XYZ file of C-alpha atoms in Angstrom:
669
model
C 109.894 106.818 71.208
C 108.964 110.322 69.993
C 110.636 113.130 71.971
C 108.408 115.900 70.574
C 105.781 116.345 67.882
C 104.388 119.805 67.200
C 101.145 118.316 65.824
C 100.394 116.226 68.908
C 98.615 118.025 71.789
C 100.471 115.821 74.262
C 103.652 117.674 73.330
C 102.270 121.079 72.308
C 98.947 122.494 73.357
C 97.257 124.082 71.580
C 98.614 122.884 68.250
C 98.601 124.978 65.075
C 98.538 128.767 64.879
C 97.518 130.605 68.060
C 96.202 134.010 69.064
C 98.590 136.504 70.592
C 98.890 136.385 74.399
C 97.606 132.793 74.454
C 100.009 130.556 76.452
C 101.331 127.523 74.601
C 102.345 124.504 76.686
C 105.448 122.621 75.503
C 106.563 119.183 76.719
C 109.471 117.045 75.593
C 109.991 113.366 76.387
C 113.655 112.558 77.048
C 115.237 109.106 77.515
C 116.611 108.698 81.034
C 119.840 107.188 79.737
C 120.783 110.610 78.364
C 120.892 111.843 81.986
C 119.384 115.249 81.201
C 120.366 117.956 83.643
C 118.651 120.891 81.932
C 116.384 121.667 79.001
C 115.559 124.942 77.270
C 113.079 126.185 74.700
C 114.613 128.732 72.296
C 112.124 130.954 70.453
C 113.231 133.370 67.735
C 111.037 136.343 66.894
C 111.128 136.442 63.095
C 110.470 140.188 62.859
C 113.186 141.272 65.302
C 115.657 138.388 65.126
C 115.751 138.255 68.924
C 115.811 134.852 70.632
C 114.073 134.207 73.929
C 115.414 131.351 76.069
C 112.962 129.657 78.427
C 114.055 127.124 81.014
C 112.045 123.922 81.018
C 111.229 122.094 84.242
C 111.312 118.407 85.054
C 107.683 117.391 85.566
C 107.617 113.634 86.032
C 108.301 110.228 84.572
C 106.848 108.730 81.434
C 107.171 105.050 82.251
C 110.434 103.741 83.681
C 112.815 104.958 81.011
C 111.589 108.411 79.971
C 110.986 111.751 81.695
C 108.961 114.850 80.901
C 110.288 118.422 80.729
C 107.878 121.310 80.205
C 107.392 125.087 79.973
C 104.953 127.706 78.691
C 105.435 130.429 76.090
C 103.107 133.286 75.118
C 103.787 135.796 72.339
C 102.379 139.254 72.982
C 102.813 140.404 69.395
C 101.353 138.746 66.263
C 104.000 137.389 63.938
C 106.080 134.326 63.170
C 108.148 132.602 65.819
C 110.587 129.760 65.196
C 111.585 127.429 67.989
C 113.729 124.431 68.891
C 115.010 122.816 72.083
C 118.411 122.457 73.720
C 119.035 119.648 76.174
C 122.085 119.299 78.463
C 123.080 115.617 78.649
C 126.107 113.513 79.556
C 126.918 113.582 75.821
C 126.932 117.390 75.822
C 124.301 119.841 74.613
C 121.959 118.272 72.076
C 119.627 120.204 69.788
C 116.108 118.969 69.168
C 114.950 120.225 65.767
C 112.023 119.685 63.424
C 112.030 116.480 61.413
C 109.552 114.899 59.015
C 105.966 114.870 60.224
C 106.561 117.529 62.874
C 108.590 115.135 64.995
C 111.753 116.153 66.809
C 115.152 114.894 65.778
C 118.339 115.207 67.856
C 121.308 116.656 66.016
C 124.512 118.349 67.042
C 124.274 121.007 64.339
C 121.594 123.555 63.689
C 118.776 122.209 61.527
C 115.125 123.036 60.850
C 113.025 124.895 63.400
C 109.342 124.541 64.130
C 107.098 127.432 63.158
C 104.611 129.039 65.513
C 102.228 131.428 63.771
C 100.725 133.991 66.146
C 97.751 135.963 64.805
C 95.872 138.921 66.215
C 93.313 137.674 68.720
C 90.673 139.977 67.216
C 91.079 138.357 63.765
C 87.659 137.511 62.330
C 86.810 136.109 58.899
C 83.384 135.979 57.190
C 80.947 133.305 58.275
C 78.993 132.973 55.044
C 81.683 131.160 53.057
C 82.568 128.497 55.656
C 81.356 125.063 54.586
C 80.439 126.314 51.112
C 81.504 125.690 47.516
C 83.147 128.213 45.200
C 82.842 128.301 41.407
C 85.257 130.272 39.228
C 83.972 131.811 36.005
C 85.840 133.441 33.132
C 82.831 135.543 32.083
C 83.499 135.613 28.328
C 83.540 131.805 28.157
C 80.677 130.690 30.427
C 77.336 131.553 28.806
C 75.906 134.240 26.536
C 72.430 135.583 27.144
C 72.227 136.822 23.570
C 71.232 140.282 24.764
C 72.358 143.078 22.400
C 75.321 145.124 23.645
C 75.969 148.826 23.193
C 79.255 150.724 22.856
C 81.337 147.625 22.088
C 84.722 148.662 20.617
C 85.092 147.864 16.934
C 88.528 146.264 17.308
C 87.143 143.146 18.986
C 86.614 139.917 17.078
C 83.481 138.036 18.163
C 83.335 134.312 17.394
C 80.149 133.154 15.698
C 80.655 129.523 16.768
C 80.579 128.903 20.549
C 82.622 125.701 20.077
C 85.575 127.432 18.368
C 89.016 127.087 19.869
C 90.304 130.365 21.359
C 92.795 132.128 19.106
C 96.431 131.542 19.989
C 98.452 132.524 16.930
C 100.353 135.854 16.949
C 99.172 138.581 14.589
C 101.223 140.034 11.747
C 103.324 141.982 14.265
C 104.095 138.832 16.251
C 101.781 139.896 19.084
C 99.195 137.821 20.929
C 96.448 140.365 21.582
C 93.762 138.217 23.266
C 91.204 140.240 21.336
C 88.889 137.399 20.305
C 85.650 137.087 22.271
C 82.808 134.574 22.549
C 80.247 136.906 24.103
C 79.639 135.368 27.507
C 78.046 137.992 29.747
C 76.682 138.742 33.221
C 73.090 138.160 32.144
C 74.195 134.742 30.909
C 75.594 133.897 34.343
C 72.309 135.018 35.886
C 70.439 132.645 33.567
C 72.592 129.750 34.781
C 72.273 130.378 38.528
C 69.895 127.441 38.967
C 72.449 125.171 37.315
C 75.096 126.435 39.724
C 72.697 125.959 42.623
C 72.340 122.297 41.592
C 76.088 121.910 42.202
C 75.737 123.311 45.722
C 77.639 126.481 44.805
C 77.541 129.235 47.425
C 80.126 131.661 45.985
C 80.806 132.733 42.409
C 84.324 134.030 41.839
C 84.324 136.078 38.638
C 87.505 136.834 36.732
C 87.658 140.585 35.963
C 84.421 142.176 34.786
C 85.548 145.791 34.397
C 86.137 147.464 31.060
C 89.358 146.156 29.519
C 90.645 145.494 26.024
C 91.441 141.803 26.200
C 89.241 138.760 26.688
C 90.749 137.963 30.104
C 90.349 141.590 31.269
C 93.400 141.667 33.543
C 94.485 144.898 31.796
C 91.886 147.168 33.371
C 90.795 150.143 31.286
C 88.216 151.582 33.652
C 87.481 150.320 37.184
C 84.229 152.288 37.220
C 82.499 150.533 34.312
C 81.421 146.976 33.538
C 82.940 145.875 30.239
C 80.368 146.598 27.491
C 80.427 143.008 26.207
C 79.479 141.802 29.693
C 76.618 144.248 30.113
C 76.006 147.242 32.326
C 76.083 148.067 36.013
C 72.410 147.115 36.266
C 73.250 143.636 34.964
C 75.807 143.293 37.735
C 73.330 144.412 40.402
C 70.765 141.963 39.046
C 73.280 139.110 39.136
C 74.178 139.864 42.764
C 70.542 140.126 43.810
C 69.469 136.929 42.038
C 72.481 135.059 43.392
C 71.667 136.075 46.966
C 68.106 134.799 46.519
C 69.714 131.388 45.946
C 72.142 131.634 48.841
C 75.100 132.607 46.639
C 77.600 135.436 46.910
C 79.631 137.197 44.203
C 83.404 137.576 44.596
C 85.071 140.103 42.285
C 88.603 139.984 40.906
C 90.605 143.057 41.909
C 93.593 143.828 39.673
C 95.247 146.658 41.550
C 98.991 146.192 40.963
C 98.800 147.426 37.365
C 96.382 148.804 34.787
C 96.226 148.427 31.053
C 98.233 150.760 28.860
C 95.002 151.060 26.872
C 93.033 152.689 29.690
C 91.554 155.981 30.782
C 94.439 156.236 33.266
C 97.429 155.627 30.964
C 95.914 155.983 27.480
C 98.993 154.995 25.494
C 96.862 153.874 22.553
C 94.877 157.137 22.508
C 91.508 155.418 22.682
C 90.141 157.793 25.323
C 89.587 161.537 25.321
C 91.156 161.820 28.786
C 94.731 162.950 29.334
C 96.359 159.764 30.566
C 99.773 159.475 32.209
C 101.304 158.559 28.849
C 99.853 161.661 27.210
C 100.798 164.370 29.678
C 102.909 164.852 32.773
C 100.127 167.123 34.005
C 97.663 164.234 33.875
C 95.919 163.559 37.209
C 97.102 159.961 36.767
C 100.754 160.703 36.058
C 101.865 160.181 39.671
C 100.242 156.743 39.698
C 103.018 155.355 37.504
C 106.787 155.165 37.698
C 108.417 156.531 34.560
C 112.136 156.050 34.124
C 112.056 158.235 31.015
C 108.623 159.604 30.125
C 106.655 158.604 28.133
C 107.945 155.281 26.737
C 110.179 153.957 29.498
C 108.083 152.914 32.503
C 107.839 150.100 35.015
C 105.631 147.247 33.831
C 104.184 144.105 35.297
C 106.644 141.334 34.410
C 107.982 143.568 31.598
C 104.746 143.524 29.571
C 104.563 147.075 28.252
C 100.782 146.779 27.936
C 100.572 146.424 31.748
C 102.139 149.508 33.381
C 102.637 149.077 37.125
C 100.950 151.488 39.486
C 102.502 152.879 42.663
C 99.969 151.505 45.134
C 101.163 153.745 47.966
C 100.556 156.904 45.952
C 97.961 158.839 48.011
C 95.786 159.668 45.010
C 95.735 156.090 43.734
C 95.132 154.688 47.201
C 92.211 157.078 47.728
C 90.766 156.167 44.325
C 90.795 152.444 45.149
C 90.397 152.348 48.946
C 88.919 155.698 49.913
C 85.369 156.595 50.840
C 83.344 156.137 47.671
C 86.352 154.421 46.075
C 86.372 151.401 43.799
C 86.558 148.770 46.543
C 83.595 150.109 48.488
C 81.520 151.091 45.469
C 81.214 147.584 44.020
C 80.517 146.026 47.410
C 77.737 148.566 47.809
C 76.428 147.372 44.432
C 76.115 143.820 45.752
C 79.523 142.143 45.660
C 80.488 140.118 48.747
C 84.211 140.687 48.521
C 87.375 140.725 46.455
C 89.887 138.189 45.235
C 93.150 140.125 44.879
C 95.245 139.391 41.817
C 98.982 138.990 42.586
C 98.422 139.869 46.238
C 102.119 139.256 46.923
C 102.901 142.266 44.709
C 100.713 144.611 46.732
C 102.504 146.437 49.582
C 101.412 145.889 53.170
C 100.224 149.471 53.550
C 97.939 149.137 50.524
C 96.553 145.799 51.760
C 95.923 147.289 55.196
C 93.958 150.127 53.629
C 92.061 147.829 51.301
C 90.982 145.552 54.159
C 89.806 148.593 56.132
C 87.796 149.828 53.148
C 86.181 146.426 52.564
C 85.233 145.905 56.203
C 83.890 149.451 56.579
C 81.502 148.836 53.697
C 80.571 145.333 54.876
C 82.240 143.671 57.890
C 81.342 140.251 56.447
C 82.826 140.904 52.992
C 85.731 138.670 51.969
C 89.328 139.615 51.138
C 91.054 136.669 49.465
C 94.555 136.856 47.994
C 96.404 135.137 45.179
C 99.532 133.652 46.771
C 101.083 130.548 45.204
C 103.310 129.466 48.109
C 102.847 128.983 51.850
C 101.359 132.418 52.540
C 102.445 132.368 56.192
C 106.145 132.450 55.268
C 106.015 134.359 51.985
C 108.773 136.908 51.374
C 108.112 139.813 49.014
C 109.332 143.397 48.809
C 112.441 142.220 50.666
C 110.618 141.244 53.842
C 108.363 138.657 55.411
C 104.725 139.350 54.587
C 101.954 139.425 57.195
C 98.997 138.379 55.053
C 97.445 135.989 57.553
C 98.023 137.676 60.895
C 94.708 139.539 60.999
C 95.315 142.882 59.304
C 95.312 142.045 55.595
C 93.771 138.921 54.017
C 90.944 136.701 55.205
C 92.339 133.757 53.259
C 94.235 132.762 50.125
C 94.159 130.607 47.023
C 95.505 127.257 48.173
C 98.086 126.213 45.584
C 99.925 123.923 48.062
C 96.775 121.802 48.454
C 96.468 121.679 44.640
C 99.986 120.244 44.484
C 99.093 117.667 47.156
C 95.804 116.590 45.557
C 97.067 116.271 41.996
C 100.358 114.800 43.192
C 98.689 112.074 45.231
C 96.241 111.106 42.481
C 99.065 110.915 39.913
C 101.163 108.597 42.100
C 103.442 110.811 44.178
C 104.483 109.605 47.644
C 101.323 109.869 49.790
C 103.378 110.650 52.905
C 104.969 113.644 51.188
C 101.587 114.859 49.921
C 100.103 114.504 53.399
C 103.035 116.495 54.755
C 102.144 119.396 52.438
C 98.612 119.371 53.820
C 99.665 119.148 57.463
C 102.256 121.920 57.099
C 99.567 124.314 55.881
C 97.172 123.261 58.637
C 99.932 123.813 61.195
C 101.024 127.200 59.868
C 97.722 128.931 58.999
C 95.244 130.410 61.516
C 91.994 128.426 61.786
C 89.998 131.439 60.565
C 92.053 131.310 57.355
C 91.930 127.519 56.965
C 88.160 127.317 56.972
C 88.017 129.710 53.971
C 90.973 128.392 51.934
C 90.210 128.407 48.209
C 90.975 124.763 47.426
C 91.229 124.676 43.647
C 92.783 122.054 41.368
C 92.678 124.258 38.293
C 92.284 127.941 37.424
C 92.655 130.267 34.455
C 96.413 130.274 35.206
C 96.919 126.494 35.095
C 96.291 123.615 32.737
C 92.923 121.935 33.124
C 92.908 119.361 35.916
C 91.759 116.605 33.555
C 94.696 117.318 31.238
C 97.190 117.413 34.112
C 95.925 114.082 35.441
C 96.066 112.121 32.191
C 97.733 114.125 29.418
C 101.304 114.292 28.210
C 103.397 116.995 29.922
C 103.936 120.253 28.051
C 107.711 120.429 28.519
C 109.480 120.975 25.204
C 106.154 121.471 23.376
C 105.067 124.736 21.777
C 101.622 126.325 21.553
C 100.870 124.668 18.220
C 101.392 121.237 19.796
C 99.163 122.255 22.699
C 96.458 123.453 20.318
C 96.451 120.167 18.386
C 96.907 117.689 21.240
C 93.907 116.214 23.028
C 93.434 113.287 25.352
C 93.035 109.926 23.686
C 89.969 107.941 24.693
C 92.142 105.767 26.951
C 93.759 108.826 28.533
C 90.399 110.483 28.981
C 88.907 107.500 30.817
C 91.921 107.405 33.139
C 91.678 111.160 33.605
C 88.004 110.975 34.527
C 88.710 108.295 37.136
C 91.505 110.355 38.606
C 89.468 113.573 38.510
C 86.695 111.930 40.520
C 89.250 110.911 43.130
C 90.832 114.383 43.136
C 87.397 116.000 43.567
C 86.623 113.650 46.466
C 89.788 114.843 48.175
C 89.230 118.489 47.231
C 85.709 118.484 48.695
C 86.706 116.947 52.024
C 89.957 118.712 52.929
C 89.714 121.719 55.265
C 88.726 124.815 53.325
C 86.393 125.547 50.406
C 86.470 123.520 47.173
C 86.581 125.712 44.083
C 85.422 124.384 40.713
C 87.011 126.005 37.666
C 84.074 126.401 35.279
C 83.646 123.333 33.103
C 85.884 120.991 35.086
C 82.703 119.349 36.353
C 81.637 118.853 32.722
C 84.905 117.172 31.666
C 86.674 120.068 29.939
C 90.331 119.609 29.070
C 93.056 121.934 27.813
C 96.707 122.810 28.126
C 98.035 126.264 29.012
C 96.418 129.630 28.252
C 94.377 130.031 26.102
C 93.568 126.306 25.759
C 92.476 126.111 29.406
C 90.012 128.937 28.741
C 87.608 127.355 26.287
C 83.842 127.817 26.330
C 81.621 125.789 28.635
C 80.283 122.813 26.613
C 76.555 123.349 27.155
C 74.669 120.264 25.984
C 77.838 118.187 25.717
C 78.733 117.710 29.378
C 80.018 114.430 30.761
C 76.850 113.595 32.670
C 78.480 110.948 34.858
C 81.136 113.379 36.065
C 78.526 116.093 36.536
C 76.467 113.746 38.729
C 79.612 113.021 40.785
C 80.138 116.736 41.487
C 76.491 117.199 42.368
C 76.645 114.338 44.843
C 79.789 115.820 46.418
C 78.028 119.174 46.641
C 75.051 117.621 48.357
C 77.357 115.875 50.833
C 79.013 119.182 51.795
C 75.605 120.686 52.390
C 74.650 117.872 54.748
C 77.764 117.411 56.899
C 78.647 119.857 59.644
C 82.180 118.450 60.016
C 83.166 119.652 56.528
C 82.662 123.240 57.656
C 85.171 123.553 60.485
C 85.732 120.005 61.683
C 89.112 118.682 62.777
C 91.429 116.878 60.363
C 92.909 113.592 61.568
C 95.304 111.704 59.251
C 95.146 107.914 59.617
C 97.242 106.589 56.760
C 99.415 107.843 53.899
C 101.471 105.189 52.147
C 101.450 102.650 49.295
C 99.263 104.835 47.037
C 96.625 105.192 49.751
C 95.470 108.051 51.928
C 92.956 107.926 54.780
C 91.783 110.772 57.005
C 88.866 111.796 59.192
C 86.990 115.097 59.417
C 85.048 115.382 62.665
C 83.127 117.788 64.862
C 80.582 117.405 67.662
C 77.731 116.716 65.211
C 79.082 114.235 62.664
C 82.220 112.719 61.166
C 83.407 111.442 57.796
C 86.216 109.019 56.992
C 87.759 109.416 53.533
C 89.793 106.494 52.171
C 91.413 106.691 48.720
C 93.521 104.374 46.589
C 95.368 106.124 43.749
C 97.268 102.992 42.718
C 96.717 100.458 39.968
C 96.022 97.543 42.322
C 93.389 96.909 44.976
C 94.283 97.758 48.560
C 92.773 96.487 51.809
C 92.800 98.879 54.747
C 91.980 98.129 58.376
C 89.818 100.777 60.002
C 89.253 101.783 63.622
C 86.489 99.694 65.184
C 83.950 102.524 65.327
C 84.127 102.927 61.536
C 83.479 99.313 60.572
C 79.705 99.786 60.766
C 79.618 103.351 59.412
C 77.328 104.278 56.541
C 78.996 104.527 53.091
C 78.001 107.597 51.071
C 80.562 106.947 48.302
C 82.023 103.557 47.514
C 81.474 100.260 49.281
C 80.836 99.510 52.941
C 83.703 97.992 54.937
C 83.681 94.335 55.852
C 83.410 94.060 59.618
C 86.101 91.390 59.732
C 88.323 91.921 56.691
C 88.525 95.708 56.614
C 87.913 98.043 53.691
C 88.918 96.952 50.174
C 89.492 99.737 47.665
C 89.626 98.920 43.940
C 92.279 100.685 41.827
C 91.858 104.464 41.513
C 88.851 104.639 43.785
C 87.691 106.006 47.096
C 85.173 105.398 49.842
C 83.540 107.828 52.236
C 81.982 106.641 55.478
C 79.778 108.828 57.661
C 78.943 108.678 61.353
C 76.213 110.877 62.807
C 76.719 111.875 66.437
C 73.407 113.699 66.984
C 70.963 112.095 64.525
C 67.870 114.121 63.774
C 64.399 112.521 63.656
C 64.180 113.253 59.918
C 67.168 111.264 58.697
C 70.852 110.564 59.157
C 72.256 113.795 57.689
C 69.974 116.800 57.937
C 67.191 118.288 60.025
C 63.743 117.626 58.661
C 61.666 120.496 57.283
C 58.470 121.036 59.306
C 55.321 121.609 57.317
C 54.304 124.946 58.845
C 56.163 128.057 60.105
C 54.752 127.412 63.587
C 56.218 123.898 63.575
C 59.505 125.328 62.306
C 59.739 127.742 65.239
C 58.966 125.015 67.769
C 61.483 122.672 66.148
C 64.193 125.292 66.347
C 63.356 126.110 69.965
C 63.683 122.415 70.829
C 67.023 122.251 69.078
C 68.264 125.303 70.950
C 67.393 123.753 74.276
C 68.996 120.467 73.238
C 72.247 122.236 72.467
C 72.324 124.723 75.358
C 75.196 122.909 77.069
C 76.719 120.575 74.502
C 77.095 122.945 71.538
C 76.904 126.719 72.256
C 77.897 127.574 68.691
C 74.936 125.698 67.212
C 72.716 127.402 69.781
C 73.856 130.851 68.650
C 73.423 130.027 64.964
C 69.906 128.749 65.563
C 68.969 131.747 67.701
C 70.142 134.074 64.915
C 68.043 132.102 62.453
C 65.033 132.250 64.760
C 65.194 136.055 64.863
C 64.675 136.183 61.101
C 61.577 133.962 61.025
């Protein structure tokens, strides 16, 4: 019998991360034959190293052979707390530590501790992104409007054929300059907004759009100007305005840990008339950088001398980025709905605090999302534990752990281990963060998902091999099957699915720059595209995919089954990543549920999943008169108002949150 499980509300309530000052109830279930005479909960404050010991009290029997011990703990201060139990028995003092699946294991020696994340009780994250779909665009490679551009530097090579492969060979000096361009621009993105709307997209995450002298634009030259190949500030304002008409928001990429050496701030290449830090120690930008021996010996991002690091805590730099009228606030005022922060784990806490303040002062509902590759709740950087998710810095993060779980499961990794990755994140992150997690399976920094799922690994292969190697037809068919399954999982896990541009069209490619090809307009895989559109429609219809609970049912033998559920509806997701059919037995209430993907279950034999396939079943708890998934659309505004009033009254007691959302909507009619 289980003695303790941190994910089970019988043993710990509430489960998951909690707000500060909220009492957490702990119970352990001890066998009577151990003759327990005392039990204690030991909680270590991660920031101070101090351990608090709480006596647990005997609180009754659990059957004839087990007994309950309990206590409460409340943390006044946000932070991380690690806990385990000590039990005095006839065999001596036993330690109850964290085992697989959150369950307790009794050991004599110190082992793993459970984590309790305590966030600031005032922590609020934006509402507009919850339940939505994100789409990541590398602007140069998405679509070109064909509009003429002014003031484009002459040292850029512009491809004349949209289907060319990006350049990867070093130049005569052995340098890879990333100076070839395809001409995608902001006006081109605006032209394709209806296409993006057809996918259900609600947020466009744009890789850097500011002036920079490389096609990826992570070497910022001027934070105040849109890159001339992408257009002008007016093009950006138009994109934001047109996107909002379609219910979409624009998320900008903020590269604030370094600039380009070829920039108005550093000006090593002498392109600009300004006195950059490289040109003069009297430059207004000199204090932004850390020179070991001016001008040629300076700190760089990962030792790339074209990317000089900035000192983010420098008052002048901080004011330039985060101050009143600074970069962060200026572009939100122009229409952006927030920032994705490049290498957020390399930005100091003080800078992140100031940036969040600047963002929220300009727009309290603007998003601050950070690039963190690990579990962001336990990340160490700058020699200390970071506090990204406690309420003062980030709203959410890029969810690389979920990427590992999704791609791992689909490729045949142990489903129980992949489920453990998912449940660890759900246990460690605040719910406000979870609902906005950027759940991607590919980005500009990774190989294309289709290539990962079916291609040969890149170990021991150089860039030439990567440039010449493509999926065979057999590999591609397998990859497409697996990608559909991965997308099914990506779209139904807690958080926000993020499509890397072109994945929905069947793009493939190994590492940079082969993962950054141009979108194949007119040559999309239409079957895959229809799959993504159907998934997008499903997310728009189901309330439970916004903030519903996550209940794992099965994770073994190449299969994974889980439920997302709230007070309105529920979905059961069942997937088989193996090469043979699997039959699964479902809870009784799901045997008559409506299939929206895959086949319906047999009421007697269970659910049979063919190889590399999945099924989704939906149950509606409060069906509307217009259909099983969504409210009907009345014909007149007057009917709309009356319909909403009826819905408000219907939900007065059973669903206050829906009531408030509908009342807000009613005010705007």
